[in-house]
PDB file of C-alpha atoms in Angstrom:
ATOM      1  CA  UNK A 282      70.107  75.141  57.220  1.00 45.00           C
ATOM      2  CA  UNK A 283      70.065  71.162  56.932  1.00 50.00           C
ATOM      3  CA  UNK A 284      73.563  71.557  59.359  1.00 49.00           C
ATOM      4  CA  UNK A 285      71.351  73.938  62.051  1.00 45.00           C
ATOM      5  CA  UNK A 286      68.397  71.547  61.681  1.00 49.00           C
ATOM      6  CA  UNK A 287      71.108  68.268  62.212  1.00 47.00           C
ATOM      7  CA  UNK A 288      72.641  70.082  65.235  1.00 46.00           C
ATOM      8  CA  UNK A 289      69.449  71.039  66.629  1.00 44.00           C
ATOM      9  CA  UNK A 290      68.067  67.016  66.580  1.00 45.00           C
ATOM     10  CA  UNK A 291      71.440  66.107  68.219  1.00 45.00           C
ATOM     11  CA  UNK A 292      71.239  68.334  71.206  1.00 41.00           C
ATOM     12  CA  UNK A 293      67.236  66.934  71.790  1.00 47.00           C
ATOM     13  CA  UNK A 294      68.967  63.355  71.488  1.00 46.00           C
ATOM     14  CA  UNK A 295      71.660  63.984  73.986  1.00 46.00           C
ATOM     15  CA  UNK A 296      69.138  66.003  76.909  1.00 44.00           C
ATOM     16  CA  UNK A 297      66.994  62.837  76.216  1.00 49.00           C
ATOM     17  CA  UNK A 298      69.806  60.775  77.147  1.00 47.00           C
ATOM     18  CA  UNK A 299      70.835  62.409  79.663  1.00 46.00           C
ATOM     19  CA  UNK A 300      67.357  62.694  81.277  1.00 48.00           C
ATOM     20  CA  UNK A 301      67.057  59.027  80.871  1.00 47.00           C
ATOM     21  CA  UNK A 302      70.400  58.694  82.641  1.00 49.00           C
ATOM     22  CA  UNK A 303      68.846  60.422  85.559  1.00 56.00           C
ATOM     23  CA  UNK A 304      66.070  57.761  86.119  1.00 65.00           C
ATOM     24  CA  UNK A 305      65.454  56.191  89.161  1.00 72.00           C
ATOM     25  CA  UNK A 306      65.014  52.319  89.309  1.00 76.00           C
ATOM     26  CA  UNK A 307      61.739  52.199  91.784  1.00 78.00           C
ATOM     27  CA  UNK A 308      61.484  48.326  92.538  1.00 83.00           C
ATOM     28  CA  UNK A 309      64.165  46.981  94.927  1.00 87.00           C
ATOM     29  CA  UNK A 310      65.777  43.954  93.721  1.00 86.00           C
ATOM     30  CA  UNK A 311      65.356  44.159  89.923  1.00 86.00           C
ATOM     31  CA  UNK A 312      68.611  41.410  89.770  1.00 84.00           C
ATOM     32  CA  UNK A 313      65.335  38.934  91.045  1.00 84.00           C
ATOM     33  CA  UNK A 314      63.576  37.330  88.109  1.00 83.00           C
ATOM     34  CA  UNK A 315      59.799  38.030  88.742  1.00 80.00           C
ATOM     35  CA  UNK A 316      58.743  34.490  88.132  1.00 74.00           C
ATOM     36  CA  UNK A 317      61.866  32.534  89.821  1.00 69.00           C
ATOM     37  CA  UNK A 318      62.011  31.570  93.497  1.00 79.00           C
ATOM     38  CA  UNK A 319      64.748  30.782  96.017  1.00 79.00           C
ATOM     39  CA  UNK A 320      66.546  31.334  99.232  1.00 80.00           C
ATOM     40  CA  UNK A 321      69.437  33.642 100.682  1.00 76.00           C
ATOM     41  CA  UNK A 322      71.117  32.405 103.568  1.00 75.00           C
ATOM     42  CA  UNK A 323      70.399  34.652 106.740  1.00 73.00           C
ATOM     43  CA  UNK A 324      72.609  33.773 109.192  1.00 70.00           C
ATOM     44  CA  UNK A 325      72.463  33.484 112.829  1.00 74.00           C
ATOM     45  CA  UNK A 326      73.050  37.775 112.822  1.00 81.00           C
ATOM     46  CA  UNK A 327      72.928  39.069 116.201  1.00 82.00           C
ATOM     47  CA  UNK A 328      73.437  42.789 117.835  1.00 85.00           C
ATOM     48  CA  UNK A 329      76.724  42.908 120.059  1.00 91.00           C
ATOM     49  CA  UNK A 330      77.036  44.885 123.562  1.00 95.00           C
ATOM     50  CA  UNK A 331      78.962  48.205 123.124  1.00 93.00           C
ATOM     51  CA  UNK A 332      80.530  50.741 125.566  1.00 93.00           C
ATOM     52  CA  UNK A 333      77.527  52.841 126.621  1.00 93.00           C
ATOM     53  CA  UNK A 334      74.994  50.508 125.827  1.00 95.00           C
ATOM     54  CA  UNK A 335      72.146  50.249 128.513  1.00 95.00           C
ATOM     55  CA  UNK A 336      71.160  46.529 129.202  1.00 96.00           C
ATOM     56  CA  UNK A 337      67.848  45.876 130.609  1.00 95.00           C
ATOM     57  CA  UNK A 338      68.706  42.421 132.996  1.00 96.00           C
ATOM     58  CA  UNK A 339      65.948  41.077 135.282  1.00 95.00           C
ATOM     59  CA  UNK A 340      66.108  37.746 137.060  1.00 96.00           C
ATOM     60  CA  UNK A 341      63.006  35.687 137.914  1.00 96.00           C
ATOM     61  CA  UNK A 342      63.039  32.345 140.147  1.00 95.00           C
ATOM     62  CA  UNK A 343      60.508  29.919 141.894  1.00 93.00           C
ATOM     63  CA  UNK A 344      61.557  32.309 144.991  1.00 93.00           C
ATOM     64  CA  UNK A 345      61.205  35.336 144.326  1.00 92.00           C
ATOM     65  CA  UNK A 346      63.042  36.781 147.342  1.00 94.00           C
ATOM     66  CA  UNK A 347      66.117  34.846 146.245  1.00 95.00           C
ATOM     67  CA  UNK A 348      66.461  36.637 142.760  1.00 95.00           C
ATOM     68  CA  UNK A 349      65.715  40.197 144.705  1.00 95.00           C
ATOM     69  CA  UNK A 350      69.147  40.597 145.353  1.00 95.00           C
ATOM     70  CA  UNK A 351      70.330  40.237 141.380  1.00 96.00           C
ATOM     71  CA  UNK A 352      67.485  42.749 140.292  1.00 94.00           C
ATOM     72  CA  UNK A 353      68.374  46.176 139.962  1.00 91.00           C
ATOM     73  CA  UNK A 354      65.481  48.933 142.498  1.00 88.00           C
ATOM     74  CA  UNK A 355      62.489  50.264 140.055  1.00 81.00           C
ATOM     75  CA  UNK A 356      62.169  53.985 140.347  1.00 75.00           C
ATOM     76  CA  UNK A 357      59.845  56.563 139.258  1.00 72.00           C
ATOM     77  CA  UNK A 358      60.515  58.970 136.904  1.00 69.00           C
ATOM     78  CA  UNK A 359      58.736  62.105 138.132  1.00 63.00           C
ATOM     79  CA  UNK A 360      56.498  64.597 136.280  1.00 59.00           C
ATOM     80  CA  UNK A 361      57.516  65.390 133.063  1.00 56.00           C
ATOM     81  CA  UNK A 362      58.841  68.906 132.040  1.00 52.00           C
ATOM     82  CA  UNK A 363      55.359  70.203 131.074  1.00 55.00           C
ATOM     83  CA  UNK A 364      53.992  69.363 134.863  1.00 51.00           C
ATOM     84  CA  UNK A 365      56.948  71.240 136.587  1.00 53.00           C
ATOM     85  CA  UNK A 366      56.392  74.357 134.349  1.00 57.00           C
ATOM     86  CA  UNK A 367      52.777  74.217 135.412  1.00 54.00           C
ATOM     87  CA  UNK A 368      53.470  74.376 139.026  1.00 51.00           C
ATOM     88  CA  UNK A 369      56.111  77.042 138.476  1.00 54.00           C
ATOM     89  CA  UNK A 370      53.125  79.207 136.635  1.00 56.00           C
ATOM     90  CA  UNK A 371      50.870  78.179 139.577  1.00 55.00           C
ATOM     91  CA  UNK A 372      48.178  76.316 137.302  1.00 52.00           C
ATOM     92  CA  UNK A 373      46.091  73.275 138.171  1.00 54.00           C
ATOM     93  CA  UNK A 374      48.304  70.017 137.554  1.00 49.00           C
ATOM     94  CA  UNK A 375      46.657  67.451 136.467  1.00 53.00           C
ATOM     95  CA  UNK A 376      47.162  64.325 138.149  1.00 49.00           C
ATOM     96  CA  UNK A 377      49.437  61.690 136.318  1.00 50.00           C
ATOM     97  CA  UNK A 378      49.774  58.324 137.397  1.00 52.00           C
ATOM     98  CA  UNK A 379      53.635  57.378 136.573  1.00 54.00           C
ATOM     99  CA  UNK A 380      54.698  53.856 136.652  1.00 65.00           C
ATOM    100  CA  UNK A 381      57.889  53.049 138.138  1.00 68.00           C
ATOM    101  CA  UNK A 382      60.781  52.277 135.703  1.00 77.00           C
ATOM    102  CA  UNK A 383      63.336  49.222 135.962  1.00 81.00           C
ATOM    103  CA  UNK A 384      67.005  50.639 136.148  1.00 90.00           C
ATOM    104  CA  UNK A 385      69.431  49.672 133.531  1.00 93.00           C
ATOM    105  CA  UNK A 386      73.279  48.635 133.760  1.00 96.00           C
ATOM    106  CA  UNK A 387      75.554  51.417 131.736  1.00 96.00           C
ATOM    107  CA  UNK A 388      78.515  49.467 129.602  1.00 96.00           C
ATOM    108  CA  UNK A 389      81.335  51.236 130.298  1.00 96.00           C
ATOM    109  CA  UNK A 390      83.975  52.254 128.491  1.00 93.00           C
ATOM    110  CA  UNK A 391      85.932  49.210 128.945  1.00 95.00           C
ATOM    111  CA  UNK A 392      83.063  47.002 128.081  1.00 96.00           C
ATOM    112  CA  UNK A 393      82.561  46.449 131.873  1.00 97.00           C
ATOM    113  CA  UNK A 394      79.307  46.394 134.204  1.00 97.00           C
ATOM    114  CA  UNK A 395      79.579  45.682 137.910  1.00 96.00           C
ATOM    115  CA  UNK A 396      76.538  43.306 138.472  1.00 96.00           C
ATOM    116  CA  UNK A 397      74.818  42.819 141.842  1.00 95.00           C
ATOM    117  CA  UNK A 398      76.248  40.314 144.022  1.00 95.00           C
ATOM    118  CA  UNK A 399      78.444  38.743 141.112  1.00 95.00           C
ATOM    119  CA  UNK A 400      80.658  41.509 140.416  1.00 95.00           C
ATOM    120  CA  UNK A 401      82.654  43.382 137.449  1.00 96.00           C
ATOM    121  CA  UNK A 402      81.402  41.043 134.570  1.00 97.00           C
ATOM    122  CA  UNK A 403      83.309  42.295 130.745  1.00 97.00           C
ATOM    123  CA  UNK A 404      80.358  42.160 128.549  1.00 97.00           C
ATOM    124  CA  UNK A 405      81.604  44.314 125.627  1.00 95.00           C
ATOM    125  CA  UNK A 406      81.702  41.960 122.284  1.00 94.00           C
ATOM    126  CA  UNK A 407      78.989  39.552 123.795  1.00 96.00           C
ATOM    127  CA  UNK A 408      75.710  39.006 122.202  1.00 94.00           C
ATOM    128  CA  UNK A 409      72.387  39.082 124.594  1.00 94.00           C
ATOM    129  CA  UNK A 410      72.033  35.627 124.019  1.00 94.00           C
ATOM    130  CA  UNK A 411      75.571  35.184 125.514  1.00 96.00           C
ATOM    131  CA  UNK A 412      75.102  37.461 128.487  1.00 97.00           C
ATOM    132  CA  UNK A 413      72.377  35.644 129.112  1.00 97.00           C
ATOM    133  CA  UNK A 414      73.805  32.196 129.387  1.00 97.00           C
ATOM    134  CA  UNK A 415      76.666  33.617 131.367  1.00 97.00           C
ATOM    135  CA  UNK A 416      74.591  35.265 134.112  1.00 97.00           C
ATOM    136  CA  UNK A 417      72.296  31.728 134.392  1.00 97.00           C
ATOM    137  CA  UNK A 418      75.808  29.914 135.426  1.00 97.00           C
ATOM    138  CA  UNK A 419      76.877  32.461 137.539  1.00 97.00           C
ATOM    139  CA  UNK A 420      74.093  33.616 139.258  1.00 97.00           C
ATOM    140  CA  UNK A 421      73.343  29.424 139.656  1.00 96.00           C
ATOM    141  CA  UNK A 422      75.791  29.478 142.101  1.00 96.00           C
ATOM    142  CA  UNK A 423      73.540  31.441 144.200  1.00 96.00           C
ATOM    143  CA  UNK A 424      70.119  30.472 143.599  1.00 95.00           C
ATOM    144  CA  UNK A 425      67.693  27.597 142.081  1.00 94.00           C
ATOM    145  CA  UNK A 426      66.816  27.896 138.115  1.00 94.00           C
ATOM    146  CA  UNK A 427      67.416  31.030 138.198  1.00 96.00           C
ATOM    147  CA  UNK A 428      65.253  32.897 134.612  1.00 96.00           C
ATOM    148  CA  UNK A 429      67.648  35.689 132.812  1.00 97.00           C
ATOM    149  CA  UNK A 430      66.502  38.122 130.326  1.00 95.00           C
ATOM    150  CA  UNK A 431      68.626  40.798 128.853  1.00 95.00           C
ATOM    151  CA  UNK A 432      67.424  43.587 126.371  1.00 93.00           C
ATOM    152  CA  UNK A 433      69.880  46.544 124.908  1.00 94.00           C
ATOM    153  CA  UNK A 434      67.370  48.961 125.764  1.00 93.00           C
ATOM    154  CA  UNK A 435      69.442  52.056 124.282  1.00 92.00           C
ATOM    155  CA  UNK A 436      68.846  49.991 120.702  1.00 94.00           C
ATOM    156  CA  UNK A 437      68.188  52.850 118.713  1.00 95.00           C
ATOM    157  CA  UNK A 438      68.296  53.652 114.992  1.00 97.00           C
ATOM    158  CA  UNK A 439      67.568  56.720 113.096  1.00 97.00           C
ATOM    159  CA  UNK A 440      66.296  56.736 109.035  1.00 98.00           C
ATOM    160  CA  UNK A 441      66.631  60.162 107.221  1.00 97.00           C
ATOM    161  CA  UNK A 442      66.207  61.514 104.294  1.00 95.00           C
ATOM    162  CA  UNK A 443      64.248  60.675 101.045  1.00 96.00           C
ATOM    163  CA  UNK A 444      61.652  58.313 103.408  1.00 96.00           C
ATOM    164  CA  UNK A 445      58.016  59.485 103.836  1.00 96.00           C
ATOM    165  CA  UNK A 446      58.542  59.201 107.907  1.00 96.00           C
ATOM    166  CA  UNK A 447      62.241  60.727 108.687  1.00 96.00           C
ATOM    167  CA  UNK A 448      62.144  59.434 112.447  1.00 96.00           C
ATOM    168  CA  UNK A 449      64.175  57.799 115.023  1.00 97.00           C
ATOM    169  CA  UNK A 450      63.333  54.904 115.784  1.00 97.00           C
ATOM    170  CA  UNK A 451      63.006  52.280 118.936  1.00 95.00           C
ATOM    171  CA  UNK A 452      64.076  48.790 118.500  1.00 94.00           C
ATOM    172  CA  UNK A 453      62.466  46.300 120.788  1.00 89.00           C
ATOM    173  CA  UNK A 454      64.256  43.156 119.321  1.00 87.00           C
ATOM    174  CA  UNK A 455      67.460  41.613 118.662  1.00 84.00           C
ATOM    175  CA  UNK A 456      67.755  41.490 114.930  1.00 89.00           C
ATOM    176  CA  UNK A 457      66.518  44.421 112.613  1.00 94.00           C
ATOM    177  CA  UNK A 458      67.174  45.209 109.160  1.00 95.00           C
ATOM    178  CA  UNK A 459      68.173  47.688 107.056  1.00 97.00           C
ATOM    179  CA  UNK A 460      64.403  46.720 105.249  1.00 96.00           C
ATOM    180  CA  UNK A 461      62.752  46.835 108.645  1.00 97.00           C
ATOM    181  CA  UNK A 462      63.900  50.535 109.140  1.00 97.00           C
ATOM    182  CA  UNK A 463      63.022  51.221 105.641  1.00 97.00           C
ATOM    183  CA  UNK A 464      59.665  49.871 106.480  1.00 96.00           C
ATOM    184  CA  UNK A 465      59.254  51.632 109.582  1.00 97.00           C
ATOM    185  CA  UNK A 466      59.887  55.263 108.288  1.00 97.00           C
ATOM    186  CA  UNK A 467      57.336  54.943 105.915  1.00 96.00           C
ATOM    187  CA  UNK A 468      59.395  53.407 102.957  1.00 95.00           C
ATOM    188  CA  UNK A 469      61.229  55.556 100.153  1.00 95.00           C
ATOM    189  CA  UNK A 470      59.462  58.335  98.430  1.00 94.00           C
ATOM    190  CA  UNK A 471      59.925  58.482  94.640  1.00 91.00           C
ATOM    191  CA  UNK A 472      62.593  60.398  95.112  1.00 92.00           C
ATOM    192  CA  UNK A 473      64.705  58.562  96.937  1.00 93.00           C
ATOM    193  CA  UNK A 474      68.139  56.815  94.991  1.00 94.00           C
ATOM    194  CA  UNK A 475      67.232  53.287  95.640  1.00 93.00           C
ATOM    195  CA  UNK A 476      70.812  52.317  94.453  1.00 92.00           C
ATOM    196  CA  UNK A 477      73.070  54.182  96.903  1.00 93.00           C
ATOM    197  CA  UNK A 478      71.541  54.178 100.520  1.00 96.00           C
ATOM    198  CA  UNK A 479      74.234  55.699 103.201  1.00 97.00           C
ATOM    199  CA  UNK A 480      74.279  53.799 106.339  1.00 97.00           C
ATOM    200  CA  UNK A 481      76.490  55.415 109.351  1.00 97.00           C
ATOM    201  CA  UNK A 482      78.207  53.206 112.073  1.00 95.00           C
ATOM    202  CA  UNK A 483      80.257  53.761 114.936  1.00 89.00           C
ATOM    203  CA  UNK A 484      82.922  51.091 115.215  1.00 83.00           C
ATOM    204  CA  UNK A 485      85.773  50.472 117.695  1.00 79.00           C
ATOM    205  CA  UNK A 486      85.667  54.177 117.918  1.00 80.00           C
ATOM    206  CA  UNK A 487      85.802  55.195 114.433  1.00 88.00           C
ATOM    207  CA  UNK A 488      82.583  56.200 112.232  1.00 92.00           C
ATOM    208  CA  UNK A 489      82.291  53.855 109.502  1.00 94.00           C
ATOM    209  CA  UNK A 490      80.489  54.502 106.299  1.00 95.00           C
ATOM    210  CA  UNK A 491      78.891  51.917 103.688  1.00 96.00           C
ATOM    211  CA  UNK A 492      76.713  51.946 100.477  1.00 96.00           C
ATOM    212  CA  UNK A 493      73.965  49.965 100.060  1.00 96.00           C
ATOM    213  CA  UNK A 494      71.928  49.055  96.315  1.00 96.00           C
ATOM    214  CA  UNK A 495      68.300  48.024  97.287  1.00 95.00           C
ATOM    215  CA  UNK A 496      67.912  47.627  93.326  1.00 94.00           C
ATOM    216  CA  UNK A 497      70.429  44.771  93.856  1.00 93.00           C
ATOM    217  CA  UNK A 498      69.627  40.970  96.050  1.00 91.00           C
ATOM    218  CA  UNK A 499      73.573  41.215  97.245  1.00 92.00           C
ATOM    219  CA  UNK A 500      71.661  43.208 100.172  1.00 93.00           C
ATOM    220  CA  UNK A 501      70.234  40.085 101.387  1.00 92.00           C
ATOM    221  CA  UNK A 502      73.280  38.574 102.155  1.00 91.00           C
ATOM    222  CA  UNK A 503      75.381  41.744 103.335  1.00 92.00           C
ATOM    223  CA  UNK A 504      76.927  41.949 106.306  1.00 91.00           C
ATOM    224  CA  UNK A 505      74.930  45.713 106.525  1.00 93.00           C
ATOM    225  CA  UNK A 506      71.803  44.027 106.368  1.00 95.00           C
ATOM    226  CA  UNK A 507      71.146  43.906 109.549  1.00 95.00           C
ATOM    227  CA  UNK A 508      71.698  46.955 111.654  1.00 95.00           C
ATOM    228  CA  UNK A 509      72.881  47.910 115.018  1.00 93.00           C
ATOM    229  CA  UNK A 510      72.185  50.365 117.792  1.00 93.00           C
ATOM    230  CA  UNK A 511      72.783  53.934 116.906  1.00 93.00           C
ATOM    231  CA  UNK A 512      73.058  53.173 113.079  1.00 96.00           C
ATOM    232  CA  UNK A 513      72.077  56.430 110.918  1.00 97.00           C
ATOM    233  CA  UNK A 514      70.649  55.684 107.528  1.00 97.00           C
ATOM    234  CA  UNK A 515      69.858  58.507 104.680  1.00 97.00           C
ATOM    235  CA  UNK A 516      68.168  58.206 101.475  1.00 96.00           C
ATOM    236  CA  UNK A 517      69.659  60.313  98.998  1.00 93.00           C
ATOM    237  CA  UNK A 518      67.363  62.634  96.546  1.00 91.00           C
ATOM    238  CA  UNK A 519      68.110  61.346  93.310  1.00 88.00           C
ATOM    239  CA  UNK A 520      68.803  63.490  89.786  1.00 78.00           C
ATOM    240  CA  UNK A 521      65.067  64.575  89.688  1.00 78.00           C
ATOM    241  CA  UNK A 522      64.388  65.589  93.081  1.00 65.00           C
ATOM    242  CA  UNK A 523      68.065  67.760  92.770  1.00 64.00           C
ATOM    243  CA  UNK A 524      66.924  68.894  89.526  1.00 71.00           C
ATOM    244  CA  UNK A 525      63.420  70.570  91.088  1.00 64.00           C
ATOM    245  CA  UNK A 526      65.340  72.161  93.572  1.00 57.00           C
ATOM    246  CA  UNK A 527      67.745  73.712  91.468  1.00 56.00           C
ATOM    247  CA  UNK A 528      64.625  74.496  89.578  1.00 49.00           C
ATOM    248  CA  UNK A 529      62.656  76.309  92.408  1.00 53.00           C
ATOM    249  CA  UNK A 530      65.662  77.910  93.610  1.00 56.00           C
ATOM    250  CA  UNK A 531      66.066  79.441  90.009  1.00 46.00           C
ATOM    251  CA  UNK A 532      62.503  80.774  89.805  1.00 56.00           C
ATOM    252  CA  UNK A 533      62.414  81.830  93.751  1.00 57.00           C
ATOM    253  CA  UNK A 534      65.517  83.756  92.659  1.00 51.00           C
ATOM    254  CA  UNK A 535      64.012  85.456  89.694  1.00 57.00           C
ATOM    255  CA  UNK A 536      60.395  86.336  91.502  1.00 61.00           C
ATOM    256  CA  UNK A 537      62.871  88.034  94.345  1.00 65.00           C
ATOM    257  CA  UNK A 538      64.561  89.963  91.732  1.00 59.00           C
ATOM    258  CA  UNK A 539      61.069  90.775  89.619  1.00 65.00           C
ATOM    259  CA  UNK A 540      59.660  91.979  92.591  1.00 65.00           C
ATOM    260  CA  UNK A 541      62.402  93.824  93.576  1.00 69.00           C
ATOM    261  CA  UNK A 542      62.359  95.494  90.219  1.00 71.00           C
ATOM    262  CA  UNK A 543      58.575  96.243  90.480  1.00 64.00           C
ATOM    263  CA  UNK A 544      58.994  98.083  93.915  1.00 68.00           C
ATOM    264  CA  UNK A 545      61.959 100.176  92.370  1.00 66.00           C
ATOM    265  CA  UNK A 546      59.727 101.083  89.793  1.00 68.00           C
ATOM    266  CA  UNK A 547      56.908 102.041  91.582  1.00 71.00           C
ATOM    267  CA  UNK A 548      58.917 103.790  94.390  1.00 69.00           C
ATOM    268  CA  UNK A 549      60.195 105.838  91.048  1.00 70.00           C
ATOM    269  CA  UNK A 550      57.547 106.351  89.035  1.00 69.00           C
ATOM    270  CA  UNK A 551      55.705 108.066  92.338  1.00 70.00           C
ATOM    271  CA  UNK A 552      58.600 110.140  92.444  1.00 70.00           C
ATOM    272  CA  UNK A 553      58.270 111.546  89.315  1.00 74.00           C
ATOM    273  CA  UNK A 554      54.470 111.950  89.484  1.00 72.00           C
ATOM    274  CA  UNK A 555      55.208 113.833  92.346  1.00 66.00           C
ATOM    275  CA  UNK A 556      58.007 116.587  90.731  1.00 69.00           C
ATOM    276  CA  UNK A 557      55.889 116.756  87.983  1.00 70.00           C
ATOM    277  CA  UNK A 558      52.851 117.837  90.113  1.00 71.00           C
ATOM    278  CA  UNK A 559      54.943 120.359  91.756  1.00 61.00           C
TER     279      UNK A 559
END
């Protein structure tokens, strides 16, 4: 009896280790003491112009005919799909005022756009900030202080998931973090494996795959940190959230076969009321 009773106390102290195995760390950066302070470098990061990138490039000077030539035509986008169904079903449309778009310059596969006026320019590797100073001293050539802005306007990340949000999401500036996206979606649910966040990249033609540890302040300095356009990031479930699922699975399984035992029943017992009667 005292060798059932011994046996029986070790297998409660091993599923209680094992559930306590299974925990997930909720605060990011637990390696931080709570009462310390001090600094991570963060580097001069910057997002770099790919092959199929869409850069947003307008040119402003103190003539404004003069930059004309350098600016790509607005355009209008049309109705929207919901409008054109209307008018094939012969409803009222309801009138829409659309403002005109600016066109953007497609990176090509080479890394190449052909730019108004100046020509084939190879931006592929360059930062906006670099585009930008090389269009000023080119387009200089042409016209008076000339005022460059670029934009990646394809910047584009998408956060999935363990987050309260799961969402793509639009990036309107140069550098954005893996925190930022995070933030964006709505931030982890309790659920989500803090320690082993998948980001996905496309690099030199190859998808790339990295861990990250938000439990850990090595993220601050990572070269992951900071994210680039078309970066996929998913938040794992961790033991508990697997656990419930397995769980519900189990007891979805066993209502399915319950009920399926009741109906047999009743679709028998009717059957036998019914010779009987006869």
């Amino acid at each position: 009896m005292n060798r059932i009773h011994l046996s029986a106390v070790l297998v409660c102290l091993f599923a209680m280790a094992s559930c306590s195995s299974q925990k997930t760390v909720l605060p990011y950066f637990t390696d931080i003491p709570p009462v310390a302070s001090g600094t991570v470098d963060a580097g001069n990061y910057q997002s770099h112009i790919k092959p199929d990138d869409q850069l947003l490039i307008t040119v402003n000077a103190l003539d404004p005919a003069a930059a004309s030539p350098f600016n790509l035509p607005s355009y209008n986008p049309g109705p929207d799909a919901n409008l054109l169904q209307s008018a094939a079903n012969a409803t009222p449309i309801p009138v829409v005022a659309t403002s005109m778009q600016l066109q953007t310059f497609i990176v090509d596969s080479k890394g190449d756009i052909n730019y108004p006026v100046v020509g084939t320019i190879h931006v592929g590797g360059m930062t906006v900030e670099q585009l930008q100073t090389l269009l000023t001293e080119r387009i200089s050539e042409y016209i008076e202080d000339p005022i460059v802005n670029v934009r990646i306007a394809n910047f584009e990340v998408v956060v999935g998931g363990e987050v309260k949000q799961p969402k793509k999401i639009r990036v309107n500036r140069n550098r954005y973090s893996v925190l930022d996206a995070l933030g964006d979606a709505g931030d982890l649910t309790e659920y989500g494996e803090r320690s082993n966040i998948l980001l996905v990249r496309e690099e030199n033609g190859k998808r790339e795959y990295h861990r990250l540890n938000l439990n850990s302040s090595d993220l601050l300095s990572s070269p992951y940190f900071y994210l680039q356009q078309n970066d996929y990031i998913y938040v794992e479930p961790n033991a508990v959230r697997q656990a419930n699922s397995k769980y519900n699975q189990y007891n979805s399984f066993k209502i399915s076969v319950i009920s399926t035992i009741v109906s047999a029943s009743s679709v028998l017992a009717s059957l036998i009321i019914a010779l009987a009667i006869k």
